[in-house]
Amino acid sequence: MSTITLPAEDNTTDDPRRRAPLTMGGQTLTSITETVARIAERPRPPRAWYVAFAVSSTLTAALILAAIYLIAVGVGVWGNNVPVAWAFDIVNFVFWVGIGHAGTLISAILFLFRQRWRTSVNRFAEAMTIFAVICAGIFPAIHIGRVWFVYWLAPYVNQMAVWPNFRSPLLWDVFAVGTYATVSLLFWYLGMIPDLATLRDRATSRVRRIAYGIFALGWRGSGRQWHRYERAYMLLAGLATPLVLSVHSVVSFDFAVSVVPGWHTTIFPPYFVAGAIFSGFAMVVTLMVPARAFFGLKDLVTLRHLENMNKVILATGCMVGYAYSIEFFIAWYGGNPYEQFAFINRAFGPYTWAYWIMVTCNVVAPQAFWFKKVRTTPWMMVIVCILVNIGMWFERFVIVVTSLSRDYLPSAWEYYRPTAVDITMLLGSFGLFFTLFLLFCRYLPMVAMAEVKAVLPHHHAAGDWQTPAPAEPHANGESHQGIRYPDQVSEGH
Amino acid sequence: MAEKEPTIADAPGGAVAALVAQFAGPDELVEAASQVRDAGYRYWDTHTPYPIHGMDRAMGIRPTVLPWMVLAGGVAGAAAALLMQWWMNAVDYPYIISGKPLFSLPAFIPVTFELIVLFSALTAFVGVLALNQLPQLWHPVFQSRRFARATSDGFFLSIEARDPKFEESRAAELLQSAGAVAIDVCRMPATGREVPTGVYWGVATLAILAILPPLGVAWYRSGAKKLPRIHPILDMDAQPKYRAQAFNPLFPGGMASRPAVPGTIAQGEMDENTALYLGKLGEQWVDEFPVPVSMEAVQRGRERFNIYCAPCHGLTGEGDGMVSQRATRRAEPNWVPPLSLHAEPVRVQPVGQLYNTVTNGIRTMPPYASQISVEDRWAIVLYVKALQRSQHATLDDVPEEMREKLR
Amino acid sequence: MMRPTATLRIHDDHVTLAALGARAFPLLAGIGLAALALAAVLGAVRGDGFSYFFHSYLTNYCFVLSIALGALFFVLIQHATRAGWSVAVRRISEILAANVSVLLVLFLPVLAPVLLGSHALYEWTSPAAVAGDHLLEHKSPYLNVPFFGIRCVFYFAVWWLITRFFLRRSVQQDHSGDASLTLSMERFSGPALLLFAVTVTFAAFDWLMSLEPRWFSTIYGIYYFSGAILAGVAAIVLAAAALQASGRLTMSVTAEHYHDLGKLLFGFVIFWGYIAFSQYMLIWYANIPEETVYYLARQTNGWAGVSLALAFGHLLVPFVGLLPRSMKRRKGVLAFWCVWLLVFHWLDMYWLVMPNYSPDAGPPFGLIDVALLVGLVCLYLASAVRVAGGEALVPIKDPRLGESLALENF
Amino acid sequence: MGGSVFPQWIDRARPLFGVVLAIVPVYLIVMAYYGGSPQTTDVGYMPDQPVPFSHALHAGELGIDCRYCHTTVEKASFAAVPPTSVCMNCHERIAADTALLLPVRESWASGEPIPWVKVHDLPDFAYFDHSAHVSRGVGCLECHGRIDKMDQVRQVASLSMSWCLECHRNPEKHLRPVEFVTDLDWKPSEDQAILGKRLRQENNINPSTDCSTCHR
């Protein structure tokens, strides 16, 4: 087993005798810089970018207009009614927070698990996290009805001499989502500093040099800096890992600490976390497949990466299916007639359509990922992942709306119907998400260059069992072209 | 490439600030780093596009204190969160919610956890920047033309001139022997060393301008103002409802409070009892109090008398109230000083007549029915009777045992 | 492609139990049987219809079972993630997992009385208790003796199949060196994990949760699982340390493996705390009598001390203890924490079972508990020694062994 | 292109920039508190009234009791502004021809109320019962200050929620015997702490701090 040669276009081998390469196409330090930095350096993006941006910013404008209308007129413009006081707003909130879980998961947990394939996709996913959390934050803020008083949620010294109620799960949400947004941003930015320095050093215009220069903070990639940087990165990863679990757990507490049938169940925290990772990864794959084709990143973000993410989707999809089943079983086993009614009503009541969309998309659809063919064929995985995203939105819809619409008092039963504002804001949140995402694609390094370089084979060979062929540098002063290494890498230990 | 002499690039400028040497690859750089470390330099560093495994050992870098800082941050976060929640919910604003104890540890754990993470993460971020002395937008090594590759695909080693051991030729020699493929000499720039005075002036101007808003607020705060209270967000401050005595343009006189429809009798004000309400029985003034006579009633009467009657009649009923005195002093032409309540005609009036006077006024005295309730009017009459008696008492009025003293 | 040094390491290492197995088996089996016999006598002497004996037996059985299930999960997840680092310790976990037949035999003292009509453990087995009790009547389609027995057989059958499959393939590879065996284990690991999840959940429902048949919690299966994986990993560490102490695996298993296992322990300490807190918090907050009764029993009449001991001993203390890197890299220190965690995991099982026996009289403890623990653990270890047999204690021809031997933590 | 785009002095100026960056948020927060405090926005409100009525003269010099005009303070939730008729009790004959009193006479003649400007105005979401306070011995002084010394009425207390709560939580400092509620010059004859405690017990004063006490 000396040198392994692989077919150039595929690294999805299952052969246990070797590790598939992380990147394709004989990557070098130079080629990685070129591939990634060039995307952000184009004077003008391709026309398709403009088209996408026009669509998404139009939707964003719709979101803003809908929000202004809602703030001006009142929350009544939503379809929320008694007793369905939580509807699209909280559904969207939970949905987007869930989407936001993939980034930190890839960045932090896979980092701690030494999954080196994360390096190609983590930047992308972290950016998604931040944008998703922004989208998520809008809805509860608006839902409080008087959005201009949103600062009342913060514990600050005030002339009313009151403090927030820390025994309320809604306040935990403020802290959890706020901390999550902050830490995700720090993590994303810290990881991006070396890459911003790369863009700074390659920049040709003064404006870009100043702009990237400021945000790169004068990074020099020095040995002493790297030492502390790596330690800080690991600490942040260690902190972000329990954080990411806590955030959706806290979101689940919003429901589960109540006594509403269908909400109050102890499995909610891990179940919500699994669902969040599930939907987050599905969103990453949905966006990654077109983006890697569109921006020429197929060699850095390979089918292998996508396949690995699809496996995570399969695993978390099964966990979600497990939770659905256990909930149903215990609803019967517990012997509480209200709980039983809540579940029967979910499956066969007025929202039966939503429930079966949820089950089909979340439990049935990802089972396709048992097949390698589906896991490694871009168009197939995109279909499954889009279904998963739809299913996860409906999961939140089912949880929120079916439980509320059938209150304890039949006199208060009411069917919820979204209004045009509801639907506009849902679509608008997607618009905002994609707008931010497109801006990110245009101006920032989409792949963590320094991290991908660090997992090129030569680097970590120092103490590794895989000793690569000796490097053959072509260093010759001014025309230094970087160093070629064999494109054979391990994806993890 | 070791046999090939490195190119040494120099550029015009001031004193030498640093030498930047490029190396062929990471392994060469690690090797060179251990040589420079052994040579005993302090202000030197390696520059690579990604962290190099083994570089810490080669450079002799000791483990950073960052983890301890982060631990301290986490402990601070836990302490801050628990203290904050305890103080806010159990001490300063105690309020029982859904039957939970004021200090509910299980309910406080989520926020405590989040703040541990938040404080730790902020410490990690600020800590790594501070330890790395970032942001540092200018550094001598940036003078090197080829150094731009350090963030892409180049491997560099720099030695700074501020190092006490630094000597240009010796350092260059060391780098050459360590296998540098190229060496750049970085010189201090001729210009731009000192902070331009404009920056100081700018900051000073900002500082001066920053004083104005607090001064303005202080001025506004200190004086009287014609503006009603400023609430930036009025929200439900002004609700579309009418409070007592508010203005309402819909009604005549702009009065929001509607007067009773003529002929309305409010509950409890059905004045069938003419003795009580009018002080009359038929055409005769009543001479007996239609209300219970008690010491409390006298006290109440005195209090009400002092409020409503004393301004003119004076506290003793002599007619020397402050208002009366002032009117007399000012020689008000229309002013008629009130009759002393101790005057004979008044003294002999039956209580019903006195009551009627309070209620409806008499001569220049205005009616007080709108200001004083029926019971209070009777109480005042009672007190007036007591006042009168006090000025015209006989020995018979004095309790037996006190009479001796008076003699 | 293995480094020469790595290859040499495994060839020079002492990787079989050899004579140790032959010596240890009769000793362990003897002690185990004697201890069980002593416990049975002690149980009979109490004269409470073996009620205490059965409760204590269930406590200790669930403790031992959790070690095997934790080890099984470890095997499955390593295959599912194609892990390379863990290959050096994977055989240990395969052996610890593959004792299902003995565990089935050892389960008979729980199962047989239920089948024979004893109501000492499970209230719902008594028709008198069920009659007229609305909840128990409602649950009787699930909680009835025949179905209970059928489910038990199903769980053991599934575990037996899975553990056999993985151990057999793995050992087969030692001889043939066939890499496709690894591939087939990877492929089967996914479905096996699904089966594992379902069986462990319902086993926990049946054997532990139904002790209090009116109470329920959807997270209960995960709660038992979280403790089991902790016990499994701790057992792997202790087994590796013990084998190294006997001069085996000294070159194959390094501080790097302990470090990684220590990280897993640390992670699952937090995970257990997270699951335990989630269950407690949601029940505490909603404050519904039919649910809080479970925790009420565990915080009154002396049980509060046990609950607090778990909060500290099972979460906070090991969290702090396992946090520093040096704690995870030193074999002796890590072994201490593994023993610590096993002690508290045992206490966790005790906390699950025993309040059902004496809700009013406070936590009971006696020689019978010790005898049962010693007996079950010894018999389990004897079985493990038997399972290991003369085969290698490291999958010597695993294609990723080299990767594992050269493991280096960052 | 060698060299940084940034001049060398940028690094030297780091402490300066650091201090500025650290001060800016502190400055903004302090300004928000200082400028937004009710002490700034509410206290000191002294509108011009349609008639230059002097409390200093009527309540101070003449010693007319507050309740002579504000008749409802003891029994209604609001403290009534007196109708024109109360003015005319005296001013039908006193200063009857002065220009200052012209609006009063006009009002008297036409029946249109005098548009007095309310000084102590709570937000509409706060419910305040005047009688509950006056009849339990909270002196006028506590909220309105020395009205008897004001020619033109001016708000002296912030009337903010924290100000209300301060008294609701510790009422002892602000209690006096009921008969002295309108006496702006009253001084306790004993230690206020002891007196307040006793009065609180005697009158069974347990101010509620529930939200619904004021926000109903």
CSV table of N, CA, C and O in Angstrom, one decimal, chain D residues 53-117:
chain,number,residue,atom,x,y,z
D,53,PHE,N,-53.0,81.9,38.5
D,53,PHE,CA,-53.4,81.6,39.8
D,53,PHE,C,-52.1,81.3,40.7
D,53,PHE,O,-51.3,80.5,40.2
D,54,SER,N,-52.1,81.9,41.8
D,54,SER,CA,-50.9,81.7,42.7
D,54,SER,C,-51.3,80.8,43.9
D,54,SER,O,-52.1,81.2,44.8
D,55,HIS,N,-50.7,79.6,43.9
D,55,HIS,CA,-50.9,78.8,45.1
D,55,HIS,C,-50.2,79.4,46.3
D,55,HIS,O,-50.6,79.2,47.5
D,56,ALA,N,-49.1,80.1,46.0
D,56,ALA,CA,-48.3,80.7,47.1
D,56,ALA,C,-49.2,81.7,47.9
D,56,ALA,O,-49.2,81.8,49.1
D,57,LEU,N,-50.1,82.4,47.1
D,57,LEU,CA,-51.0,83.3,47.8
D,57,LEU,C,-52.1,82.6,48.5
D,57,LEU,O,-52.3,82.8,49.7
D,58,HIS,N,-52.8,81.8,47.8
D,58,HIS,CA,-54.0,81.2,48.3
D,58,HIS,C,-53.8,80.2,49.4
D,58,HIS,O,-54.4,80.2,50.4
D,59,ALA,N,-52.9,79.2,49.0
D,59,ALA,CA,-52.6,78.2,50.0
D,59,ALA,C,-51.6,78.6,51.0
D,59,ALA,O,-51.6,78.2,52.2
D,60,GLY,N,-50.6,79.4,50.6
D,60,GLY,CA,-49.6,79.8,51.4
D,60,GLY,C,-50.0,81.0,52.4
D,60,GLY,O,-50.2,80.8,53.5
D,61,GLU,N,-50.1,82.1,51.7
D,61,GLU,CA,-50.3,83.3,52.6
D,61,GLU,C,-51.7,83.3,53.2
D,61,GLU,O,-51.8,83.5,54.4
D,62,LEU,N,-52.7,82.9,52.5
D,62,LEU,CA,-54.0,82.9,53.1
D,62,LEU,C,-54.3,81.6,53.8
D,62,LEU,O,-55.3,81.6,54.6
D,63,GLY,N,-53.5,80.6,53.6
D,63,GLY,CA,-53.7,79.4,54.4
D,63,GLY,C,-55.0,78.6,54.1
D,63,GLY,O,-55.5,77.9,54.9
D,64,ILE,N,-55.5,78.8,52.9
D,64,ILE,CA,-56.7,78.1,52.5
D,64,ILE,C,-56.3,76.6,52.4
D,64,ILE,O,-55.3,76.3,51.7
D,65,ASP,N,-57.1,75.8,52.9
D,65,ASP,CA,-56.8,74.3,52.9
D,65,ASP,C,-56.9,73.9,51.4
D,65,ASP,O,-57.8,74.3,50.7
D,66,CYS,N,-56.1,72.9,51.0
D,66,CYS,CA,-56.1,72.4,49.7
D,66,CYS,C,-57.6,71.9,49.3
D,66,CYS,O,-58.0,72.1,48.2
D,67,ARG,N,-58.2,71.4,50.3
D,67,ARG,CA,-59.5,70.7,50.0
D,67,ARG,C,-60.6,71.8,49.8
D,67,ARG,O,-61.7,71.4,49.4
D,68,TYR,N,-60.4,73.0,50.1
D,68,TYR,CA,-61.4,74.0,49.8
D,68,TYR,C,-61.7,74.0,48.3
D,68,TYR,O,-62.9,74.1,47.9
D,69,CYS,N,-60.7,73.9,47.5
D,69,CYS,CA,-60.9,73.9,46.1
D,69,CYS,C,-60.9,72.5,45.5
D,69,CYS,O,-61.8,72.1,44.8
D,70,HIS,N,-59.9,71.7,45.9
D,70,HIS,CA,-59.8,70.3,45.4
D,70,HIS,C,-60.6,69.4,46.2
D,70,HIS,O,-60.1,68.7,47.1
D,71,THR,N,-61.9,69.5,46.0
D,71,THR,CA,-62.9,68.9,47.0
D,71,THR,C,-62.9,67.4,46.9
D,71,THR,O,-63.4,66.7,47.9
D,72,THR,N,-62.4,66.8,45.8
D,72,THR,CA,-62.6,65.3,45.7
D,72,THR,C,-61.5,64.5,46.2
D,72,THR,O,-61.5,63.3,46.2
D,73,VAL,N,-60.4,65.2,46.6
D,73,VAL,CA,-59.2,64.4,46.9
D,73,VAL,C,-59.3,63.3,47.9
D,73,VAL,O,-58.6,62.3,47.8
D,74,GLU,N,-60.3,63.5,48.8
D,74,GLU,CA,-60.4,62.5,49.8
D,74,GLU,C,-61.3,61.3,49.4
D,74,GLU,O,-61.3,60.3,50.1
D,75,LYS,N,-62.1,61.5,48.4
D,75,LYS,CA,-63.1,60.5,48.2
D,75,LYS,C,-63.2,60.0,46.8
D,75,LYS,O,-63.9,59.0,46.5
D,76,ALA,N,-62.4,60.6,45.9
D,76,ALA,CA,-62.5,60.2,44.5
D,76,ALA,C,-61.0,59.8,44.1
D,76,ALA,O,-60.1,60.1,44.7
D,77,SER,N,-61.0,59.0,43.0
D,77,SER,CA,-59.7,58.6,42.5
D,77,SER,C,-58.9,59.7,41.9
D,77,SER,O,-57.7,59.7,41.8
D,78,PHE,N,-59.6,60.8,41.6
D,78,PHE,CA,-58.9,61.9,41.0
D,78,PHE,C,-59.0,63.2,41.8
D,78,PHE,O,-60.0,63.3,42.6
D,79,ALA,N,-58.0,64.0,41.7
D,79,ALA,CA,-58.1,65.3,42.5
D,79,ALA,C,-58.6,66.4,41.5
D,79,ALA,O,-58.0,66.8,40.6
D,80,ALA,N,-59.9,66.8,41.8
D,80,ALA,CA,-60.6,67.6,40.9
D,80,ALA,C,-59.9,69.0,40.8
D,80,ALA,O,-59.5,69.6,41.8
D,81,VAL,N,-59.9,69.6,39.6
D,81,VAL,CA,-59.6,71.0,39.4
D,81,VAL,C,-60.9,71.7,39.7
D,81,VAL,O,-62.0,71.3,39.2
D,82,PRO,N,-60.9,72.7,40.6
D,82,PRO,CA,-62.2,73.3,41.0
D,82,PRO,C,-62.9,74.0,39.8
D,82,PRO,O,-62.3,74.5,38.9
D,83,PRO,N,-64.2,73.9,39.8
D,83,PRO,CA,-65.0,74.6,38.8
D,83,PRO,C,-64.9,76.1,39.0
D,83,PRO,O,-64.5,76.6,40.1
D,84,THR,N,-65.2,76.9,38.0
D,84,THR,CA,-65.2,78.4,38.1
D,84,THR,C,-66.0,78.9,39.3
D,84,THR,O,-65.6,79.9,39.9
D,85,SER,N,-67.0,78.2,39.6
D,85,SER,CA,-67.9,78.7,40.7
D,85,SER,C,-67.1,78.8,42.0
D,85,SER,O,-67.3,79.7,42.8
D,86,VAL,N,-66.1,77.9,42.2
D,86,VAL,CA,-65.3,78.0,43.5
D,86,VAL,C,-64.5,79.2,43.5
D,86,VAL,O,-64.4,79.9,44.5
D,87,CYS,N,-64.0,79.6,42.3
D,87,CYS,CA,-63.2,80.9,42.3
D,87,CYS,C,-64.1,82.0,42.7
D,87,CYS,O,-63.8,82.9,43.4
D,88,MET,N,-65.3,81.9,42.1
D,88,MET,CA,-66.3,83.0,42.3
D,88,MET,C,-66.8,83.1,43.7
D,88,MET,O,-67.4,84.1,44.0
D,89,ASN,N,-66.6,82.1,44.5
D,89,ASN,CA,-67.0,82.2,45.9
D,89,ASN,C,-66.4,83.5,46.5
D,89,ASN,O,-67.1,84.2,47.2
D,90,CYS,N,-65.2,83.7,46.2
D,90,CYS,CA,-64.6,84.9,46.7
D,90,CYS,C,-64.5,86.0,45.7
D,90,CYS,O,-64.8,87.2,46.0
D,91,HIS,N,-64.2,85.6,44.4
D,91,HIS,CA,-63.8,86.7,43.5
D,91,HIS,C,-65.0,87.3,42.8
D,91,HIS,O,-64.9,88.2,42.0
D,92,GLU,N,-66.2,87.0,43.3
D,92,GLU,CA,-67.3,87.8,42.9
D,92,GLU,C,-67.2,89.1,43.5
D,92,GLU,O,-67.7,90.1,43.0
D,93,ARG,N,-66.5,89.1,44.7
D,93,ARG,CA,-66.5,90.4,45.4
D,93,ARG,C,-65.0,90.9,45.6
D,93,ARG,O,-64.8,92.1,45.7
D,94,ILE,N,-64.1,90.0,45.5
D,94,ILE,CA,-62.7,90.4,45.8
D,94,ILE,C,-62.0,90.4,44.4
D,94,ILE,O,-62.1,89.5,43.6
D,95,ALA,N,-61.3,91.5,44.2
D,95,ALA,CA,-60.5,91.7,42.9
D,95,ALA,C,-61.4,91.4,41.7
D,95,ALA,O,-61.0,90.8,40.7
D,96,ALA,N,-62.6,91.8,41.9
D,96,ALA,CA,-63.7,91.4,40.9
D,96,ALA,C,-63.5,92.1,39.6
D,96,ALA,O,-64.0,91.6,38.5
D,97,ASP,N,-62.7,93.1,39.5
D,97,ASP,CA,-62.6,93.8,38.2
D,97,ASP,C,-61.3,93.7,37.6
D,97,ASP,O,-61.0,94.3,36.5
D,98,THR,N,-60.3,93.0,38.2
D,98,THR,CA,-59.0,93.0,37.7
D,98,THR,C,-58.9,92.2,36.3
D,98,THR,O,-59.7,91.3,36.1
D,99,ALA,N,-57.9,92.7,35.6
D,99,ALA,CA,-57.7,92.1,34.2
D,99,ALA,C,-57.3,90.6,34.4
D,99,ALA,O,-57.6,89.8,33.5
D,100,LEU,N,-56.5,90.4,35.4
D,100,LEU,CA,-56.0,89.0,35.6
D,100,LEU,C,-57.2,88.0,35.7
D,100,LEU,O,-57.0,86.9,35.3
D,101,LEU,N,-58.2,88.4,36.3
D,101,LEU,CA,-59.3,87.5,36.5
D,101,LEU,C,-60.3,87.5,35.4
D,101,LEU,O,-61.4,86.8,35.5
D,102,LEU,N,-60.0,88.2,34.3
D,102,LEU,CA,-61.0,88.3,33.2
D,102,LEU,C,-61.4,86.9,32.7
D,102,LEU,O,-62.6,86.6,32.5
D,103,PRO,N,-60.5,86.0,32.5
D,103,PRO,CA,-60.9,84.6,32.0
D,103,PRO,C,-61.9,84.0,33.0
D,103,PRO,O,-62.7,83.2,32.5
D,104,VAL,N,-61.7,84.2,34.2
D,104,VAL,CA,-62.5,83.6,35.2
D,104,VAL,C,-63.9,84.1,35.1
D,104,VAL,O,-64.9,83.4,35.0
D,105,ARG,N,-64.0,85.4,34.9
D,105,ARG,CA,-65.3,86.0,34.8
D,105,ARG,C,-66.0,85.6,33.5
D,105,ARG,O,-67.2,85.4,33.5
D,106,GLU,N,-65.2,85.5,32.5
D,106,GLU,CA,-65.8,85.1,31.2
D,106,GLU,C,-66.3,83.7,31.3
D,106,GLU,O,-67.4,83.4,30.8
D,107,SER,N,-65.5,82.9,31.9
D,107,SER,CA,-66.0,81.5,32.1
D,107,SER,C,-67.3,81.4,32.9
D,107,SER,O,-68.2,80.7,32.7
D,108,TRP,N,-67.3,82.3,33.9
D,108,TRP,CA,-68.5,82.3,34.8
D,108,TRP,C,-69.7,82.8,34.1
D,108,TRP,O,-70.8,82.2,34.2
D,109,ALA,N,-69.4,83.7,33.2
D,109,ALA,CA,-70.6,84.2,32.4
D,109,ALA,C,-71.0,83.2,31.4
D,109,ALA,O,-72.2,83.0,31.2
D,110,SER,N,-70.1,82.6,30.7
D,110,SER,CA,-70.5,81.8,29.6
D,110,SER,C,-70.8,80.3,29.9
D,110,SER,O,-71.4,79.6,29.2
D,111,GLY,N,-70.2,79.9,31.1
D,111,GLY,CA,-70.4,78.5,31.4
D,111,GLY,C,-69.3,77.6,30.8
D,111,GLY,O,-69.3,76.4,31.1
D,112,GLU,N,-68.4,78.1,30.0
D,112,GLU,CA,-67.3,77.3,29.5
D,112,GLU,C,-66.3,77.2,30.6
D,112,GLU,O,-65.9,78.2,31.2
D,113,PRO,N,-65.8,76.0,30.8
D,113,PRO,CA,-64.7,75.8,31.8
D,113,PRO,C,-63.5,76.6,31.4
D,113,PRO,O,-63.2,76.8,30.3
D,114,ILE,N,-62.7,76.9,32.5
D,114,ILE,CA,-61.4,77.5,32.2
D,114,ILE,C,-60.5,76.4,31.8
D,114,ILE,O,-60.4,75.3,32.5
D,115,PRO,N,-59.7,76.5,30.7
D,115,PRO,CA,-58.9,75.4,30.2
D,115,PRO,C,-57.6,75.3,31.1
D,115,PRO,O,-56.5,75.6,30.6
D,116,TRP,N,-57.7,74.9,32.3
D,116,TRP,CA,-56.5,74.7,33.1
D,116,TRP,C,-55.6,73.7,32.5
D,116,TRP,O,-56.1,72.7,31.9
D,117,VAL,N,-54.3,73.8,32.6
D,117,VAL,CA,-53.4,72.8,32.1
D,117,VAL,C,-53.0,71.9,33.2
D,117,VAL,O,-52.5,72.3,34.3
